XYZ file of C-alpha atoms in Angstrom:
540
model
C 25.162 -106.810 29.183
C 24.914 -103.255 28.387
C 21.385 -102.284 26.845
C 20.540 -101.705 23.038
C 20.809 -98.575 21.739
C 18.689 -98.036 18.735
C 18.450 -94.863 16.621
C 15.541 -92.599 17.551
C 12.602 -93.003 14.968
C 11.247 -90.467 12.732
C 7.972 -89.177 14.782
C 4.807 -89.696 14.277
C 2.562 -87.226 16.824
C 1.378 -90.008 18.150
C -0.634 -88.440 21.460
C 0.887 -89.497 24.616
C -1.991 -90.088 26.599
C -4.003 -92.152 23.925
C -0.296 -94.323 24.604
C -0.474 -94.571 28.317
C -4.365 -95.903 27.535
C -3.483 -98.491 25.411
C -0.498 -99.475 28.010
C -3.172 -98.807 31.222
C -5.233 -101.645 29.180
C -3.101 -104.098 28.395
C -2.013 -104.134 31.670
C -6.040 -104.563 33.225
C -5.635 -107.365 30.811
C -2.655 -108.890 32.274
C -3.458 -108.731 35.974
C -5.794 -111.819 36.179
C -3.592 -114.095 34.265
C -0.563 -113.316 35.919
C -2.611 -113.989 39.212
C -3.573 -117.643 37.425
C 0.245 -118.481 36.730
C 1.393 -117.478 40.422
C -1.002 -119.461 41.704
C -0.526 -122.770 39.499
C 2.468 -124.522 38.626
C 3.287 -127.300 36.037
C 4.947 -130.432 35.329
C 7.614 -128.144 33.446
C 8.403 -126.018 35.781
C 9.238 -128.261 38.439
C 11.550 -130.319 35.978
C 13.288 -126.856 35.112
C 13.685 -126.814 39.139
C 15.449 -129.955 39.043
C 17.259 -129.068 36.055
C 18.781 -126.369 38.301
C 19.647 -128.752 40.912
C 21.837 -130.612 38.456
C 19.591 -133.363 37.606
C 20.260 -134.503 34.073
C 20.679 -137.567 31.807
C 18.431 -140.115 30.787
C 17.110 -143.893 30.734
C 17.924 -146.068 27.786
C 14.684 -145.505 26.108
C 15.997 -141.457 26.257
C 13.286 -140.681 28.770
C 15.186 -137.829 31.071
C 15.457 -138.512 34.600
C 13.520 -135.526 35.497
C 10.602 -136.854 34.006
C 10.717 -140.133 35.814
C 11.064 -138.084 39.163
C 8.675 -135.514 38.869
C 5.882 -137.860 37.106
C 6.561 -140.446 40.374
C 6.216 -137.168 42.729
C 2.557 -136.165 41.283
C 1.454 -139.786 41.280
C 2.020 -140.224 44.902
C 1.463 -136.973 45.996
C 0.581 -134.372 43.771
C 2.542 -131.170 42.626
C 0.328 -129.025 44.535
C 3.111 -128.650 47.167
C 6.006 -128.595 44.583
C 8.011 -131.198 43.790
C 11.254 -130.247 45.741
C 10.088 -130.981 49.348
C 8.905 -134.299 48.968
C 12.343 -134.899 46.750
C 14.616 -133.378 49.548
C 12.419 -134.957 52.179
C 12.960 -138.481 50.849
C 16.665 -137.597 50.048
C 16.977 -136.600 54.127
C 15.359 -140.001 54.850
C 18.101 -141.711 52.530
C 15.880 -143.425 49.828
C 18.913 -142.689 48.300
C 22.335 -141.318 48.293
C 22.089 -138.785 46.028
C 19.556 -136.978 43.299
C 20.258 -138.901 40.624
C 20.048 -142.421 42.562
C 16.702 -141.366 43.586
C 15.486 -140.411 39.912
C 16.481 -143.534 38.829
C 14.903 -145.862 41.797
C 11.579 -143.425 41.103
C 11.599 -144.543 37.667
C 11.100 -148.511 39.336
C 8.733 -147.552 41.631
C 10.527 -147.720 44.839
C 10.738 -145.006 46.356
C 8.252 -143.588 48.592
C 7.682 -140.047 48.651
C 5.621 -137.901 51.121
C 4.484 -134.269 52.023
C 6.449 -134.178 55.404
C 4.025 -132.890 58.392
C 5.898 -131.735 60.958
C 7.455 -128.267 60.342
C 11.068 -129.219 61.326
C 11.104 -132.133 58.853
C 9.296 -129.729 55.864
C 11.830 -126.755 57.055
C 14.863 -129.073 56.660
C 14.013 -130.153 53.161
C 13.187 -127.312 51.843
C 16.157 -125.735 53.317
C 18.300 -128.648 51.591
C 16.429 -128.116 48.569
C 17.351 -124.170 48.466
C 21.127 -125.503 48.821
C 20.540 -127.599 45.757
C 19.095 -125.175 43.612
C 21.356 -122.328 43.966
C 24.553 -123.293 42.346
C 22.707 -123.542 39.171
C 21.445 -120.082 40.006
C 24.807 -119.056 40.627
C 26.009 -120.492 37.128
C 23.411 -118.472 35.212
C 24.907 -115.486 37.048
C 28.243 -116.826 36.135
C 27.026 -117.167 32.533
C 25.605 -113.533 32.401
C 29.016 -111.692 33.342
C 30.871 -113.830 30.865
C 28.653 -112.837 28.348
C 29.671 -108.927 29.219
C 32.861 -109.860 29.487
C 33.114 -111.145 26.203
C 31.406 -108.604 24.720
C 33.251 -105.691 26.536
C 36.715 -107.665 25.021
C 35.467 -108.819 21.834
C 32.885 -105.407 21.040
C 29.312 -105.223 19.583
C 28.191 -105.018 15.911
C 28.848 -101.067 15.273
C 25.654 -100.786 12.833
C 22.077 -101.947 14.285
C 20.144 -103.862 12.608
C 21.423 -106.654 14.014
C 21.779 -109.199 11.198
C 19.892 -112.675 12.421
C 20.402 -115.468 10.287
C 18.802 -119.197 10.702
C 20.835 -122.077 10.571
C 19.384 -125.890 10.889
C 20.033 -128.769 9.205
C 18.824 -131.126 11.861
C 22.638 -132.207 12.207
C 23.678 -129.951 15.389
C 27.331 -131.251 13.816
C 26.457 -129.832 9.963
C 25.223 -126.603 12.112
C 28.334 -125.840 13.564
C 30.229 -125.073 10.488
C 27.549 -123.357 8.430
C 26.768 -120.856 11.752
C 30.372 -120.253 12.032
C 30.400 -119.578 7.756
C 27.467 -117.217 8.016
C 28.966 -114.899 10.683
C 32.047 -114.797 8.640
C 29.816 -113.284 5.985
C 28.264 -110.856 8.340
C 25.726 -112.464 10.637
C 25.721 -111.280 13.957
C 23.231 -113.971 15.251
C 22.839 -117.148 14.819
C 19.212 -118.860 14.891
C 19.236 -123.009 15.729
C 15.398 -123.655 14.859
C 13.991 -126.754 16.151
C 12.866 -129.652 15.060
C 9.886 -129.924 13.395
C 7.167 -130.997 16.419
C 9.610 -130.725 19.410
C 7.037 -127.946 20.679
C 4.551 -130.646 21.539
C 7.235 -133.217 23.218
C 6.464 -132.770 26.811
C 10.269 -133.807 27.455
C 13.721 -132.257 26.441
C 16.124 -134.814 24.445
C 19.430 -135.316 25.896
C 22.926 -135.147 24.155
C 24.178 -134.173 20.965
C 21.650 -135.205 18.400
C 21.902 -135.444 14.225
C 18.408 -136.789 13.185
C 16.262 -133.594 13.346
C 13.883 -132.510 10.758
C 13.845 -129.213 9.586
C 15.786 -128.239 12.346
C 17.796 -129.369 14.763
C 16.839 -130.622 18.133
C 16.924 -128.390 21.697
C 19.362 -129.846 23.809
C 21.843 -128.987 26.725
C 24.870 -130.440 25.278
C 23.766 -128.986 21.390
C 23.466 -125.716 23.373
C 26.674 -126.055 24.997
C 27.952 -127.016 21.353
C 27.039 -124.136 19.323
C 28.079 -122.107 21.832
C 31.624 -122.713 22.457
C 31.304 -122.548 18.179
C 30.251 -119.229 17.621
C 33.131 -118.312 20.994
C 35.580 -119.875 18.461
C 34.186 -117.606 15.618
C 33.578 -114.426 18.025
C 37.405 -114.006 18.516
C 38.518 -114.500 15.083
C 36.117 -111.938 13.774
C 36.489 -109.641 16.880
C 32.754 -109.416 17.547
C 30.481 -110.921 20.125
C 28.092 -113.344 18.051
C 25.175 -113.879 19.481
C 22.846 -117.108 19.594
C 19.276 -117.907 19.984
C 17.038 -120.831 20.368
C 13.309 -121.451 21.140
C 11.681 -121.416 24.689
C 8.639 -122.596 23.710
C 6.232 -125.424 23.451
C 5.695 -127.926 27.033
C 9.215 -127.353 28.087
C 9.271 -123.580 27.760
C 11.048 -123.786 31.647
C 13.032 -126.132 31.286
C 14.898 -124.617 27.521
C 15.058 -121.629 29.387
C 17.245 -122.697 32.133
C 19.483 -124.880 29.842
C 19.675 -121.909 27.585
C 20.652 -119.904 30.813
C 23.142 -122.729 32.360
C 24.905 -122.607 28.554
C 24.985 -118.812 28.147
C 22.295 -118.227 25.151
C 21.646 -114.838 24.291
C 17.938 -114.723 22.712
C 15.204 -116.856 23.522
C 12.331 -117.191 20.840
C 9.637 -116.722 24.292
C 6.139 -115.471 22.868
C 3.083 -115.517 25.349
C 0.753 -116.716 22.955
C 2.543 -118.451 20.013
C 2.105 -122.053 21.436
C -1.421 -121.493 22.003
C -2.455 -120.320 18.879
C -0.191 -122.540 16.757
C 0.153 -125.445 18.839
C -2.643 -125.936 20.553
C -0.909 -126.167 23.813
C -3.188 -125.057 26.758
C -3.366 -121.065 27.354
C -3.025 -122.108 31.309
C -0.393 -124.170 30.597
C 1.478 -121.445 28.645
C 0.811 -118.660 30.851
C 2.580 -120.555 33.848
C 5.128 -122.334 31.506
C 6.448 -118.760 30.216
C 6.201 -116.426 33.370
C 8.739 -119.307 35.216
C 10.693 -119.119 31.380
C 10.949 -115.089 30.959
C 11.902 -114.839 35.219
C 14.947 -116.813 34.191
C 15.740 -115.197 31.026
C 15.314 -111.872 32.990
C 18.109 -112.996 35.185
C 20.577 -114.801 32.217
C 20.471 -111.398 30.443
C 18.781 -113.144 27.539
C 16.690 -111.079 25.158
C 13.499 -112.770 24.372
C 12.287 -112.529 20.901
C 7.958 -112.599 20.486
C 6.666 -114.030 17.928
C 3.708 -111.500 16.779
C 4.989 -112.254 12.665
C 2.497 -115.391 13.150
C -0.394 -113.703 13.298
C 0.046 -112.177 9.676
C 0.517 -115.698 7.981
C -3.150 -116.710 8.780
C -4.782 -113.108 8.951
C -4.546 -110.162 6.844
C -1.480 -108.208 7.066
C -3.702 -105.007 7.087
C -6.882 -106.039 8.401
C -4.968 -107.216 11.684
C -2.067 -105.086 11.419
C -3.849 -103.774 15.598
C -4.049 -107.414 16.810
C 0.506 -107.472 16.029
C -0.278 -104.151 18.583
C -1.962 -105.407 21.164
C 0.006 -108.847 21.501
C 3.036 -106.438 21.463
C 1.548 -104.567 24.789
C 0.586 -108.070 26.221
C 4.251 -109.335 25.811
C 5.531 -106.252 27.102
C 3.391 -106.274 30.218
C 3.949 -110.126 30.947
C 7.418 -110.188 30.532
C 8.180 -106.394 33.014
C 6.034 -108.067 35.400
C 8.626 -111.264 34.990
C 11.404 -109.209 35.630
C 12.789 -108.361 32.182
C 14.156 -105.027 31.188
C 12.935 -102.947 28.415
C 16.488 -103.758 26.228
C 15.509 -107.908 26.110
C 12.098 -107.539 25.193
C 12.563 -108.176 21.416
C 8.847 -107.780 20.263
C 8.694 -108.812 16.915
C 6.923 -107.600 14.122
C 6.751 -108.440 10.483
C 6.734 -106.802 6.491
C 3.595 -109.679 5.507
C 0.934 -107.209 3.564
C 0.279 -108.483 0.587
C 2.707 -106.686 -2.428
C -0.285 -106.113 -4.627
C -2.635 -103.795 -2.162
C -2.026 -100.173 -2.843
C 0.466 -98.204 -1.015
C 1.755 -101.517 0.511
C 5.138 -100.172 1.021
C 3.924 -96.802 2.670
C 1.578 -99.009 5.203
C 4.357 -101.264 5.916
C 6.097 -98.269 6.973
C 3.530 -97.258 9.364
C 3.122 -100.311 10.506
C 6.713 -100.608 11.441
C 7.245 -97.203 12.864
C 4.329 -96.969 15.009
C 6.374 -100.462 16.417
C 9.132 -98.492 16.862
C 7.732 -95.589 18.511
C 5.825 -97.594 21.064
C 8.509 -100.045 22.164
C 11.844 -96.889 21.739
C 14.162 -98.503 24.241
C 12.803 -102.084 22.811
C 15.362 -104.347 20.250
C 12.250 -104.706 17.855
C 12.878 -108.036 15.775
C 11.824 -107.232 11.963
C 10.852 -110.566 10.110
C 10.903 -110.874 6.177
C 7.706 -111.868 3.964
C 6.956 -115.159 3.604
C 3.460 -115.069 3.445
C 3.449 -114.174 0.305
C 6.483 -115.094 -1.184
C 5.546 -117.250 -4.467
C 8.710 -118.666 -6.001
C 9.721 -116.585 -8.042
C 13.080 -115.831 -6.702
C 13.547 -112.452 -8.398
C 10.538 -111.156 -6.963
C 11.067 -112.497 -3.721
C 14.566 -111.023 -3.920
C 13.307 -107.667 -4.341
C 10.630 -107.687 -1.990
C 13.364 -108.545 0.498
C 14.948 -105.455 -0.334
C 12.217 -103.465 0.560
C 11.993 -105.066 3.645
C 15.468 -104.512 4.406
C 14.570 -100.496 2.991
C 11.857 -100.386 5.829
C 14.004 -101.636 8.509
C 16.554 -98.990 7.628
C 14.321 -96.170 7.133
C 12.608 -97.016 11.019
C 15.188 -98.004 13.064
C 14.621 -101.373 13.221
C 16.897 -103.315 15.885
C 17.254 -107.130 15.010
C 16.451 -107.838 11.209
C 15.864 -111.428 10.612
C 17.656 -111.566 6.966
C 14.849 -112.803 4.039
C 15.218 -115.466 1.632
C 14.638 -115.348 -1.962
C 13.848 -118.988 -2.257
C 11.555 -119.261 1.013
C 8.746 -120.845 -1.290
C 10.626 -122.804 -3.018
C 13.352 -124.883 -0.926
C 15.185 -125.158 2.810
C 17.606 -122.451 1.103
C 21.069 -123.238 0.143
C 24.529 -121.719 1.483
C 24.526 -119.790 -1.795
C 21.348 -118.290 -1.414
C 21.656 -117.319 2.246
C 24.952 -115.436 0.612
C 22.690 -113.554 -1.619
C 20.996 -112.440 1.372
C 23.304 -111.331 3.234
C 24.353 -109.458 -0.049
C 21.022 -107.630 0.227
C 21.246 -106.851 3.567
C 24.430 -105.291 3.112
C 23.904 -103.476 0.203
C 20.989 -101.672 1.206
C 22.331 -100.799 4.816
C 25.563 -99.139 3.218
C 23.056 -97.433 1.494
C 20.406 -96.133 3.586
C 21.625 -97.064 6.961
C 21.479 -93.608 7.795
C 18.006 -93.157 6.400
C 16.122 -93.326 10.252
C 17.828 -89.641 10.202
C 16.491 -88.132 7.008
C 13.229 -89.725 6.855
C 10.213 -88.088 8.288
C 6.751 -88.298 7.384
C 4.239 -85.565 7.046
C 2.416 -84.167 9.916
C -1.150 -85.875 9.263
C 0.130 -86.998 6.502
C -0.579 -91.185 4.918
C 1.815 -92.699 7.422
C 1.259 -90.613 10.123
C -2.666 -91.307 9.322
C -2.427 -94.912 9.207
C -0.051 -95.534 12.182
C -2.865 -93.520 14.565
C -5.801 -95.599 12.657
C -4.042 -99.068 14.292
C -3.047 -97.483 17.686
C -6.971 -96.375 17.822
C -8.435 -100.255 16.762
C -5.900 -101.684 19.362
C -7.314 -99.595 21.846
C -10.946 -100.849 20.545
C -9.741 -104.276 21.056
C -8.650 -103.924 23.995
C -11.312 -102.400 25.502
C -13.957 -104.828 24.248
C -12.018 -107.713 25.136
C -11.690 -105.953 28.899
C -15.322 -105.085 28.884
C -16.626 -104.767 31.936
C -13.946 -105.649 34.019
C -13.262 -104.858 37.514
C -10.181 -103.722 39.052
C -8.856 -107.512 39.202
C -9.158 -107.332 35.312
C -11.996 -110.140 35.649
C -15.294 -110.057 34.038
C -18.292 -109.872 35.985
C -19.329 -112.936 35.759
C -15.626 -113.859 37.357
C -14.087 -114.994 33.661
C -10.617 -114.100 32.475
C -11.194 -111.409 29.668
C -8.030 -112.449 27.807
C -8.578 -116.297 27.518
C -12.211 -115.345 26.412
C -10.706 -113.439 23.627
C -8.000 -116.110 22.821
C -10.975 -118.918 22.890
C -13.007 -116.422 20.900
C -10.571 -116.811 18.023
C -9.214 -112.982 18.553
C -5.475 -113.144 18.222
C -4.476 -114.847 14.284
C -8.133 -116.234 14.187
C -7.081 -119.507 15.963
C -10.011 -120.613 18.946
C -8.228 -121.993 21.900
C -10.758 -122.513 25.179
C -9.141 -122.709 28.644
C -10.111 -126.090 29.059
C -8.697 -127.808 26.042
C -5.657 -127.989 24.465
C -2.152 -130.185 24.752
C -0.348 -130.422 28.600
C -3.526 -129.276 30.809
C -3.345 -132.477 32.392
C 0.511 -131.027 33.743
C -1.113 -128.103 35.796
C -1.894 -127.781 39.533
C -3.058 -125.592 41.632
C -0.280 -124.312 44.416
C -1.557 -125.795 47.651
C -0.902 -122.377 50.981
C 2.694 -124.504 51.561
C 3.699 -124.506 48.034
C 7.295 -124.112 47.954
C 9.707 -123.509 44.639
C 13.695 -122.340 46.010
C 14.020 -121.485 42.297
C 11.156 -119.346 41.763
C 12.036 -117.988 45.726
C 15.437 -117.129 44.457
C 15.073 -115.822 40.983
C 12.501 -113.210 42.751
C 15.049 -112.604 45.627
C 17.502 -111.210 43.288
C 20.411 -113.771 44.273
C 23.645 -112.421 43.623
């Protein structure tokens, strides 16, 4: 997949070195809890692992396979090792014939598992295990160059923004037809939200499903579904359409390497959304998404943050720096995974409130300073909602000054805003009336990133320095006194004492609380993964 190109932004004299501080920073701030999820693994990621080695399905209570395995694994001998040498190991002493077989005795109770002690016996299973594991390596690659393919036959949208559309009904069969609708009008990606709550399931449902709630369930085969719709829709309308899902939640691995096995293009895969607004455990996360953003890094997938969040439960303006130093985080985490600076869609969002002064002038600095940051980054612009009241005429005006901003900056991937997002799940019609909006304004001012350039020193330029200077504040008292492993002195992780510390969209998460701790353990010295081996071998 060839790399976004995005218009260059107006300037803003932002000083480079005060830019290389913020980045020198937020990487200090990164080292010790990239050191914590290299060193831990969870019930998730090992599942994703056997995901990879083709192990799907489910019992007749819809409890997958994987979960039966792995859960019979740590109960007899801990995931400390991994899960895929005791698996191979009892596989190579025929407990059963094949993966599957041995899921499903697991799930009974009888089959006995064990860390294998001599070095021949633990070298032969995880040499087996490697075997297993890299055809579904190999079909992510496979995945990847069809994607180019496709889009090198089919082409790219010629403007940019991006048009990204949601579409969810909770019936992945209702979906279909409305996602294929929408591109016709001009969408050139297609959202599949998930059901409401599937964050905090610590399993992923199998098979087509119709019975979501405000959304529609993440599954393999609804993956492999939507997909094969929007191919159908792709060559009639002669452009690549892309699709995205969510890699979040307790099965942040394993959505990731469905989404990679079924060829999705952008992952909703923030580093701190499921903390904050889940209350899923920051260790748990931390592991969950470096495993996640490796894989996306090597499916070509284009992660999407979810920064936005913080404005719906703290001022717009007031933490406007907080959107800026999640931004850095997410960039940091996910180079360090592996992913280039064209999928790192770090997301941003027009939520100040319409009646402050100069609103529209701070959104724009808000937005460019995004821009200028992140220049070789497809920046995802999300619409007000925050403070979107009802009143549908308003609304639809407000979301054409949003759509004005995103032209005027640049703006990569513009998530299109509803005029009835207070009032109802919005109708076909009114997504129309978007898309109307969208339109209008980007025959318009499309070329406005050209024209537009604010005064030297002047209100925008002003503003967009004044958050760039609190981030760097932040940062800096959250690193504190820090040595050069980024940990306090008293041997603390500076970043989950600011997350616990209610920092990032005033939500308090400790270390030690919070939904799927319980799924974490520490790698034991023989701790062996053959996908995490390969994805950071570079398989081809």
């Amino acid at each position: 997949m060839s790399p976004t190109t995005v218009a260059p932004p107006p300037k803003l004299d932002l000083d480079p070195a005060v830019v290389r501080k913020a980045r020198t920073l937020a990487q200090r701030l990164g080292k010790p809890v990239v050191e914590i999820a290299r060193t831990h693994t969870t019930v998730s990621v090992e599942r994703a692992t056997l995901r990879l080695a083709g192990l799907a399905g489910a019992d007749h209570e819809r409890v997958p396979w994987v979960n039966h395995l792995v859960d019979s694994v740590r109960s007899q001998v801990g995931l400390e090792h991994g899960v895929t040498t005791p698996v191979w190991d009892a596989l190579r002493r025929d407990e059963a014939p094949d993966l599957l077989t041995l899921a499903q005795k697991a799930a009974t109770g009888a089959v006995s598992f064990r860390i294998p002690e001599r070095k021949g016996e633990a070298t032969a299973a995880r040499r087996s295990a490697r075997a297993a594991v890299r055809p579904g390596i190999q079909r992510i690659d496979r995945q990847h160059a069809a994607r180019d393919r496709l889009i090198g036959r089919l082409g790219d949208p010629e403007r940019r923004p991006w048009i990204y559309l949601i579409v969810a009904t909770g019936d992945i069969y209702e979906d279909i037809p409305q996602a294929q609708a929408a591109a016709r009008e001009g969408a050139d990606v297609i959202a599949v939200i998930r059901s409401t709550g599937q964050s905090l399931l610590d399993y992923v449902p199998e098979g087509a499903t119709r019975e979501g709630f405000a959304g529609t369930y993440a599954t393999q085969e609804n993956f492999r579904l939507m997909r094969a719709a929007l191919d159908e829709v792709s060559k009639e309308l002669g452009r690549y359409v892309r699709l995205t899902n969510y890699a979040s939640g307790l099965c942040m691995p394993e959505i990731a390497a469905l989404a990679g096995l079924e060829r999705l293009d952008m992952m909703l895969n923030d580093s701190m959304y499921g903390i904050l607004f889940r209350d899923i455990n920051p260790i748990r996360t931390f592991v969950d998404q470096r495993f996640s953003r490796q894989v996306h890094a090597r499916a070509g997938i284009i992660i999407n943050t979810g920064e936005d969040n913080y404005l719906t439960t703290a001022d717009a303006v007031e933490a406007a720096h907080t959107v800026t130093v999640s931004q850095l985080m997410n960039e940091y985490f996910g180079k360090e995974a592996g992913l280039a600076d064209w999928q790192l869609g770090l997301g941003h969002a027009f939520e100040i409130n319409p009646q402050v002064e100069e609103s529209f002038r701070l959104e724009l600095a808000h937005a460019l300073l995004a821009r200028q940051l992140f220049p070789n980054a497809p920046l995802k612009w999300m619409p007000p909602t925050k403070h979107m009241t009802g009143d549908i005429f308003g609304g639809y005006l407000l979301d054409g000054f949003f759509n004005l901003v995103g032209a005027m900056t640049g703006q990569s991937i513009l998530l299109v805003g509803m005029m009835t997002e207070a009032v109802v799940t919005p109708f076909l019609s009114d997504r129309d009336l978007a898309l109307q909006n969208v339109r209008y304004v980007q025959r318009a001012a499309g070329g406005l990133t050209e024209d537009f350039h604010p005064p030297r020193d002047g209100f925008i330029q002003t503003r967009a320095r004044q958050v760039l200077s609190e981030a760097i504040d932040l940062l800096e008292r959250i690193t504190g006194d820090g040595d050069r492993t980024g940990r306090s002195a008293s041997g603390s992780v500076p970043l989950l004492d600011a997350i616990a510390d209610g920092t990032f969209g005033l939500m308090k998460r400790p270390a030690d609380r919070g939904k799927g701790l319980d799924g974490v353990a520490p790698k034991a010295d023989d701790y062996d993964n053959p996908a995490t081996n390969l994805l950071e071998e570079g398989l081809k």
